[in-house]
Coordinates of C-alpha atoms in Angstrom, one line a residue:
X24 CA 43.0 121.7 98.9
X25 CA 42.1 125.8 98.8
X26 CA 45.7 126.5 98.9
X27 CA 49.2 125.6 96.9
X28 CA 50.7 122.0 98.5
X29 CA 53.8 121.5 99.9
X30 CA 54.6 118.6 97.8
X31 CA 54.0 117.4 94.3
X32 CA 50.4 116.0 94.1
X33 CA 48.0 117.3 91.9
X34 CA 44.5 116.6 91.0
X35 CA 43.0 113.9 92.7
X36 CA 46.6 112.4 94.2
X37 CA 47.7 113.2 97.5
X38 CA 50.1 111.9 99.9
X39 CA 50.5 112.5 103.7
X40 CA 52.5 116.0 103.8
X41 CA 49.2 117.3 101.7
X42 CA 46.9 114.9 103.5
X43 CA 47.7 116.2 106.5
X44 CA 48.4 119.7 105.7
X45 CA 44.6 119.4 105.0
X46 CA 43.8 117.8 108.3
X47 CA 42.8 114.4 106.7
X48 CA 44.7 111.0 107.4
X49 CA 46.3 109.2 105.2
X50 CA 44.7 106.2 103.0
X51 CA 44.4 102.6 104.2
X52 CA 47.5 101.1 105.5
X53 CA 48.3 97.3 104.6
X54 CA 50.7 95.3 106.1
X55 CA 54.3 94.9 106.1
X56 CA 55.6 93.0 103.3
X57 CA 57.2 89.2 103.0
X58 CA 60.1 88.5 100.8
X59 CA 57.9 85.6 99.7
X60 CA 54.6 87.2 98.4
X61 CA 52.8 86.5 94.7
X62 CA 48.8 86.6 95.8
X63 CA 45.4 86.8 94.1
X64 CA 42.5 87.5 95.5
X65 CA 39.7 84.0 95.0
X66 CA 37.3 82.2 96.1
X67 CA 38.9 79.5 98.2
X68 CA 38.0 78.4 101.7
X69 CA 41.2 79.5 104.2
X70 CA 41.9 75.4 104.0
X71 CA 42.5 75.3 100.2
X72 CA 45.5 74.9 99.0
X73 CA 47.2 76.2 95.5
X74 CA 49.3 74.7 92.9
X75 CA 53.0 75.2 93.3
X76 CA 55.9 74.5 91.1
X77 CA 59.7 74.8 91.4
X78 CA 61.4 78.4 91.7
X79 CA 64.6 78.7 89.3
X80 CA 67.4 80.3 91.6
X81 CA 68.3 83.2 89.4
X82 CA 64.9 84.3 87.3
X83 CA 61.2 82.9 87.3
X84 CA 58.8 83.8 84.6
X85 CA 55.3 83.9 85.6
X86 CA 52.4 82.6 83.8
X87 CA 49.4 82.9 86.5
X88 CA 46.0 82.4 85.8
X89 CA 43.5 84.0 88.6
X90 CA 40.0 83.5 88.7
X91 CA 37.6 85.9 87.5
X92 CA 34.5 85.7 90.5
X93 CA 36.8 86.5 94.0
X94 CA 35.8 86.2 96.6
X95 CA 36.5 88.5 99.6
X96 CA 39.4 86.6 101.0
X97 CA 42.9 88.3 99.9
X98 CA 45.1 84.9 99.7
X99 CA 48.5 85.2 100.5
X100 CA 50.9 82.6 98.3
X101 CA 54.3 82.0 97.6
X102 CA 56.3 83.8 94.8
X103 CA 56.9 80.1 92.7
X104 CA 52.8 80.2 92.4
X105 CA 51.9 79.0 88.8
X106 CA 48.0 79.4 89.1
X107 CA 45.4 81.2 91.7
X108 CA 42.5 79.4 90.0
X109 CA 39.9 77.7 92.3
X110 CA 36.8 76.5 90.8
X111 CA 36.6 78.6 88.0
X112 CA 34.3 78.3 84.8
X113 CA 37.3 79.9 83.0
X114 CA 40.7 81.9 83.8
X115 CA 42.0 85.0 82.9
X116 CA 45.7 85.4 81.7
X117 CA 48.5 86.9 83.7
X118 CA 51.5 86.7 82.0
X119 CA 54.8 88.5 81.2
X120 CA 56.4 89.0 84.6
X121 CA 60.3 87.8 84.8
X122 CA 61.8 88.5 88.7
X123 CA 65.5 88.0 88.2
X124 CA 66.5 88.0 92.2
X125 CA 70.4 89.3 93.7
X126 CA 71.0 91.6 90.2
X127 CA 73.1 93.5 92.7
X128 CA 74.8 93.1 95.6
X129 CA 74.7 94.8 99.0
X130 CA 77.5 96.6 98.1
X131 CA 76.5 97.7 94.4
X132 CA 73.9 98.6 96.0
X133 CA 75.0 100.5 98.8
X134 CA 77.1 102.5 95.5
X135 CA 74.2 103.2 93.6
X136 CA 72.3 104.8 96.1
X137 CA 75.0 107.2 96.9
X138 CA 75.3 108.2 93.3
X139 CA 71.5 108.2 92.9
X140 CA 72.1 111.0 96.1
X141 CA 74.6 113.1 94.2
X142 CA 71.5 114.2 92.0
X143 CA 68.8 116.1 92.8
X144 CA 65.5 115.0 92.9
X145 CA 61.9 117.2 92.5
X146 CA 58.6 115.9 94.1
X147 CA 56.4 114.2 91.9
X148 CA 52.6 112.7 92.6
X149 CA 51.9 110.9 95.3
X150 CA 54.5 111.3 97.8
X151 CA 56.9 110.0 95.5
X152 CA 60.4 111.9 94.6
X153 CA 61.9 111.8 91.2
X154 CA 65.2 111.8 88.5
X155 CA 64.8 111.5 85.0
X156 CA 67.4 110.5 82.3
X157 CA 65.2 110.5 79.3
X158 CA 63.6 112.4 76.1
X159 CA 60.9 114.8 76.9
X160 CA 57.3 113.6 76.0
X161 CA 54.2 115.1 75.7
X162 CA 52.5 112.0 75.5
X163 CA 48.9 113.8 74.8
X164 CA 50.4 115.4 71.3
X165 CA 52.8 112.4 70.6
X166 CA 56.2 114.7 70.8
X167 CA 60.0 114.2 72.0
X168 CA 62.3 116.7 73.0
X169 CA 65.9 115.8 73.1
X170 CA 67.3 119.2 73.6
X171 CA 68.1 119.0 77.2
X172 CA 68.6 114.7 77.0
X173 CA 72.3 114.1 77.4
X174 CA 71.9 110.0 78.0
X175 CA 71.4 107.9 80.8
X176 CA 74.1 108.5 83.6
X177 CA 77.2 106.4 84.0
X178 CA 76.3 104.5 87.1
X179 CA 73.9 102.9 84.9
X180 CA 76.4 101.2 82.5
X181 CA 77.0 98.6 84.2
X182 CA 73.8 97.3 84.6
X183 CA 72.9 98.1 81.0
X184 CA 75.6 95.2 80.2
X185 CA 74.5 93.1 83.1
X186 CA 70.8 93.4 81.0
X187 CA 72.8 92.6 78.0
X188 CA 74.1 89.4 79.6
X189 CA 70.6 87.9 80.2
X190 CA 68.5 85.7 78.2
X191 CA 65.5 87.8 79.2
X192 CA 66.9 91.0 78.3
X193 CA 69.6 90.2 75.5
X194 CA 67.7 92.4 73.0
X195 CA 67.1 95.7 75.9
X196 CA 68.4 98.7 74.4
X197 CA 66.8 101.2 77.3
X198 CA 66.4 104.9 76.4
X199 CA 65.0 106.3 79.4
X200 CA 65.6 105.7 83.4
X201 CA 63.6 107.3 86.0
X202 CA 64.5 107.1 89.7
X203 CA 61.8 107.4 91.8
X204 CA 62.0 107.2 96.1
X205 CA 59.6 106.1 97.8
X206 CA 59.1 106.7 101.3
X207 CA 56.9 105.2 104.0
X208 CA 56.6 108.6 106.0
X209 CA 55.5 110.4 103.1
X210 CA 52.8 108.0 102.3
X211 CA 54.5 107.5 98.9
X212 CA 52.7 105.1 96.5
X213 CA 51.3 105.0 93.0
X214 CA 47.7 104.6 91.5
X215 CA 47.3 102.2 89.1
X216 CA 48.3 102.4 85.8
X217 CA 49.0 101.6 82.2
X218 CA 52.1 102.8 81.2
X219 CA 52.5 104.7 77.2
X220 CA 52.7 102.3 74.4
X221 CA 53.0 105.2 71.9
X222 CA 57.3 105.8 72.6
X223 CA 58.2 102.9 75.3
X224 CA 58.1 99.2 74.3
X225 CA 56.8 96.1 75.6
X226 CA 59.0 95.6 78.5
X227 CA 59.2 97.5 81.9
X228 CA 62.7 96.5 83.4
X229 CA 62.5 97.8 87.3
X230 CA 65.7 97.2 89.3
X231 CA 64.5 97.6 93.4
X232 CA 66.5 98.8 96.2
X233 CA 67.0 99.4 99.8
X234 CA 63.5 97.1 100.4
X235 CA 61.0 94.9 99.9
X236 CA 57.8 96.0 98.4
X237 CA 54.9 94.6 95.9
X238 CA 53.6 95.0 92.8
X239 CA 49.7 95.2 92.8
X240 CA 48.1 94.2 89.5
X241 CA 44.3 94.8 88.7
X242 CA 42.1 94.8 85.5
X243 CA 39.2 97.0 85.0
X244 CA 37.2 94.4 83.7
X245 CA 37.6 92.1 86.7
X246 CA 37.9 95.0 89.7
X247 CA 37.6 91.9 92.1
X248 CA 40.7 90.4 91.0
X249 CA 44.0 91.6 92.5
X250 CA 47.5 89.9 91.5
X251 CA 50.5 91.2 93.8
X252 CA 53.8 90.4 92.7
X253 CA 57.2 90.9 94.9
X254 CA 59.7 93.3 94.8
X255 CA 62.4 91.8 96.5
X256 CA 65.4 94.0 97.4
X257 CA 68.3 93.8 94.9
X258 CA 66.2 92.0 92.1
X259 CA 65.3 93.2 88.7
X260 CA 61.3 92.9 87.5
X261 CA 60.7 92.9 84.1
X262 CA 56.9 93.7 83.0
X263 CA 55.5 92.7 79.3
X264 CA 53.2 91.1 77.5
X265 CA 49.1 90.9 79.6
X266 CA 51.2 92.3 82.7
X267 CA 51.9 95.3 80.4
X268 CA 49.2 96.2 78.5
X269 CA 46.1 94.8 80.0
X270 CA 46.9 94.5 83.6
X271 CA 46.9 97.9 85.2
X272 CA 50.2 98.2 87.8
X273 CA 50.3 100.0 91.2
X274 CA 52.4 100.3 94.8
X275 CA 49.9 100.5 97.3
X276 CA 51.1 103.1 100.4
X277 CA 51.0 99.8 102.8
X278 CA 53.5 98.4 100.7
X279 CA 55.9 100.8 100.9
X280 CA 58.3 100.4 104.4
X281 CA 60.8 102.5 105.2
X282 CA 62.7 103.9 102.2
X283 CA 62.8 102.6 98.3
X284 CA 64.2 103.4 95.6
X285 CA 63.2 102.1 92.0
X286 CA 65.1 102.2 89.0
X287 CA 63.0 102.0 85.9
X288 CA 64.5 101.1 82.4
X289 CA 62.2 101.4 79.3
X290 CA 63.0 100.5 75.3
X291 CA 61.4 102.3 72.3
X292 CA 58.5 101.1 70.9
X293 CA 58.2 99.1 67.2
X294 CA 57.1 103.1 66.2
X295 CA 60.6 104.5 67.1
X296 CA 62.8 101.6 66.1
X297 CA 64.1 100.1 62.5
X298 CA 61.7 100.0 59.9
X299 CA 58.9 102.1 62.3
X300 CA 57.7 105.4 61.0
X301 CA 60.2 107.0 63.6
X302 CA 62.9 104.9 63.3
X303 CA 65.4 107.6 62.4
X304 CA 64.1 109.6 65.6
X305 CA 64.5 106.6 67.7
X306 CA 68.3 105.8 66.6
X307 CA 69.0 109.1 67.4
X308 CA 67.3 108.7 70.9
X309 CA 69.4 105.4 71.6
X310 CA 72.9 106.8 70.6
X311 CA 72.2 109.5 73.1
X312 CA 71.0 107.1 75.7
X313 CA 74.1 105.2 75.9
X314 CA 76.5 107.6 76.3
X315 CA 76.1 106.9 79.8
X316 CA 77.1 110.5 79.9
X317 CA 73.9 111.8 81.4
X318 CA 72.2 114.6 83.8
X319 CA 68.9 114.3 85.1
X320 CA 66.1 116.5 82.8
X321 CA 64.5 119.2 85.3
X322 CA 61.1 119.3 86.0

């Protein structure tokens, strides 16, 4: 674009108030989203059928192998999926994604979006709108800022112990939460993306709100191979292991309806904790963080 955007893109990113601000339309739309999606793109004929196994009521941990030579068809399956392999010489690993559905109810909900309101957010990339409660990090020169970190906010607490009460997540000591709202008439989304290893930790604990949406997982090495995990409103996603560090993650702007809001948690990594070169750093990061006495860091 020749001149400054009325949003928070930058670089290559964009989002419809830019995109059309430039006369362009927005990206490829998908579909509206199921409350029972976990797909991978393969080589099956539409009359094949794939391997299912039981869903736990309260938390599923997916261990999905998808095959590396897909074919053109996107296949949609149901969340309790344990494989998308069809006629494969081999399989590559997806693992490391818990969905722990109902972690709130409609009306905890309905109470953390009205605090989330109460602060202000600032546009970020790609449509998207954002509030952080964490250190500073310049990622590129490896260095944290706590000056202006006053911990996580108090509306948080409670799902910090919630966390606490999980087999899953009995370990989670989060040091950072960012909000970020996504809406459809924005043409919010996000391109996909490793997350920093160098201060956050294995896990990626997302609680989703207000809708439905779909986590889009791709790997460079395999750009055929898509594997979409839900979002379901009200449930907590945790993200480690292959999911985390070899599996790029995404939101596609089709999978975005209406408004969302995503609350993501993240933990120091082995680095910042006891026994890591930054340990000290890292304790000191945590006994802010859960204060639950936090404002959102500006821009």
């Amino acid at each position: 674009m020749s001149g400054p955007r009325v949003c928070g893109c930058k670089g290559i990113r964009s989002c419809r108030l830019c995109m059309a601000t430039n006369a362009q339309e927005a990206g490829p739309r998908l579909g509206g989203v199921s409350r029972d999606v976990l797909s991978c793109i393969h080589n099956a004929s539409s009359e094949d059928e794939l391997p299912v196994e039981s869903f736990p009521e309260e938390s599923q941990q997916l261990n999905t192998s998808v095959h590396p030579e897909a074919g053109p068809r996107l296949g949609w399956v149901s969340r309790d999926v344990s494989s998308c392999s069809h006629n494969a010489s081999h399989k590559i690993d997806f693992e490391g994604i818990v969905i722990i559905e109902d972690f709130v109810s409609e009306a905890e909900e309905a109470d953390l979006d009205r605090a989330i309101a109460g602060t202000h957010f600032v546009n970020s990339q790609s449509g998207r709108r954002k509030q952080d409660f964490g250190p500073k990090v310049n990622f590129k020169k490896q260095k944290v800022r706590t000056a202006n970190f006053t911990g996580l906010p108090s509306y948080s607490q409670f799902l910090y112990q919630r966390m606490k009460a999980h087999p899953h997540l009995s370990d989670f000591e989060p040091v950072e939460l960012c909000n970020l709202e996504y809406c459809q008439s924005r043409g919010a989304h996000i391109d996909p993306h490793l997350d920093d290893d160098w201060l956050w930790g294995e896990r990626l604990v997302t609680l989703n709100l207000l809708s439905d949406s779909v986590l889009t997982f791709t790997l460079d090495s395999v750009p055929d191979i898509e594997v979409r995990v839900p979002l379901l409103r009200r449930s907590l996603i945790v993200v480690a292991a292959a999911a985390r560090y070899s599996w790029k993650h995404s939101i596609l702007p089709g999978d975005v309806v209406g408004r969302r809001i995503a609350m993501t948690f993240r933990e120091l990594s082995k680095e910042f904790r006891s026994g890591g070169s930054r340990g000290q750093q890292g304790v000191e990061l945590l006994k802010l963080a859960l204060t639950f006495s936090g404002s959102a860091v500006s821009s």
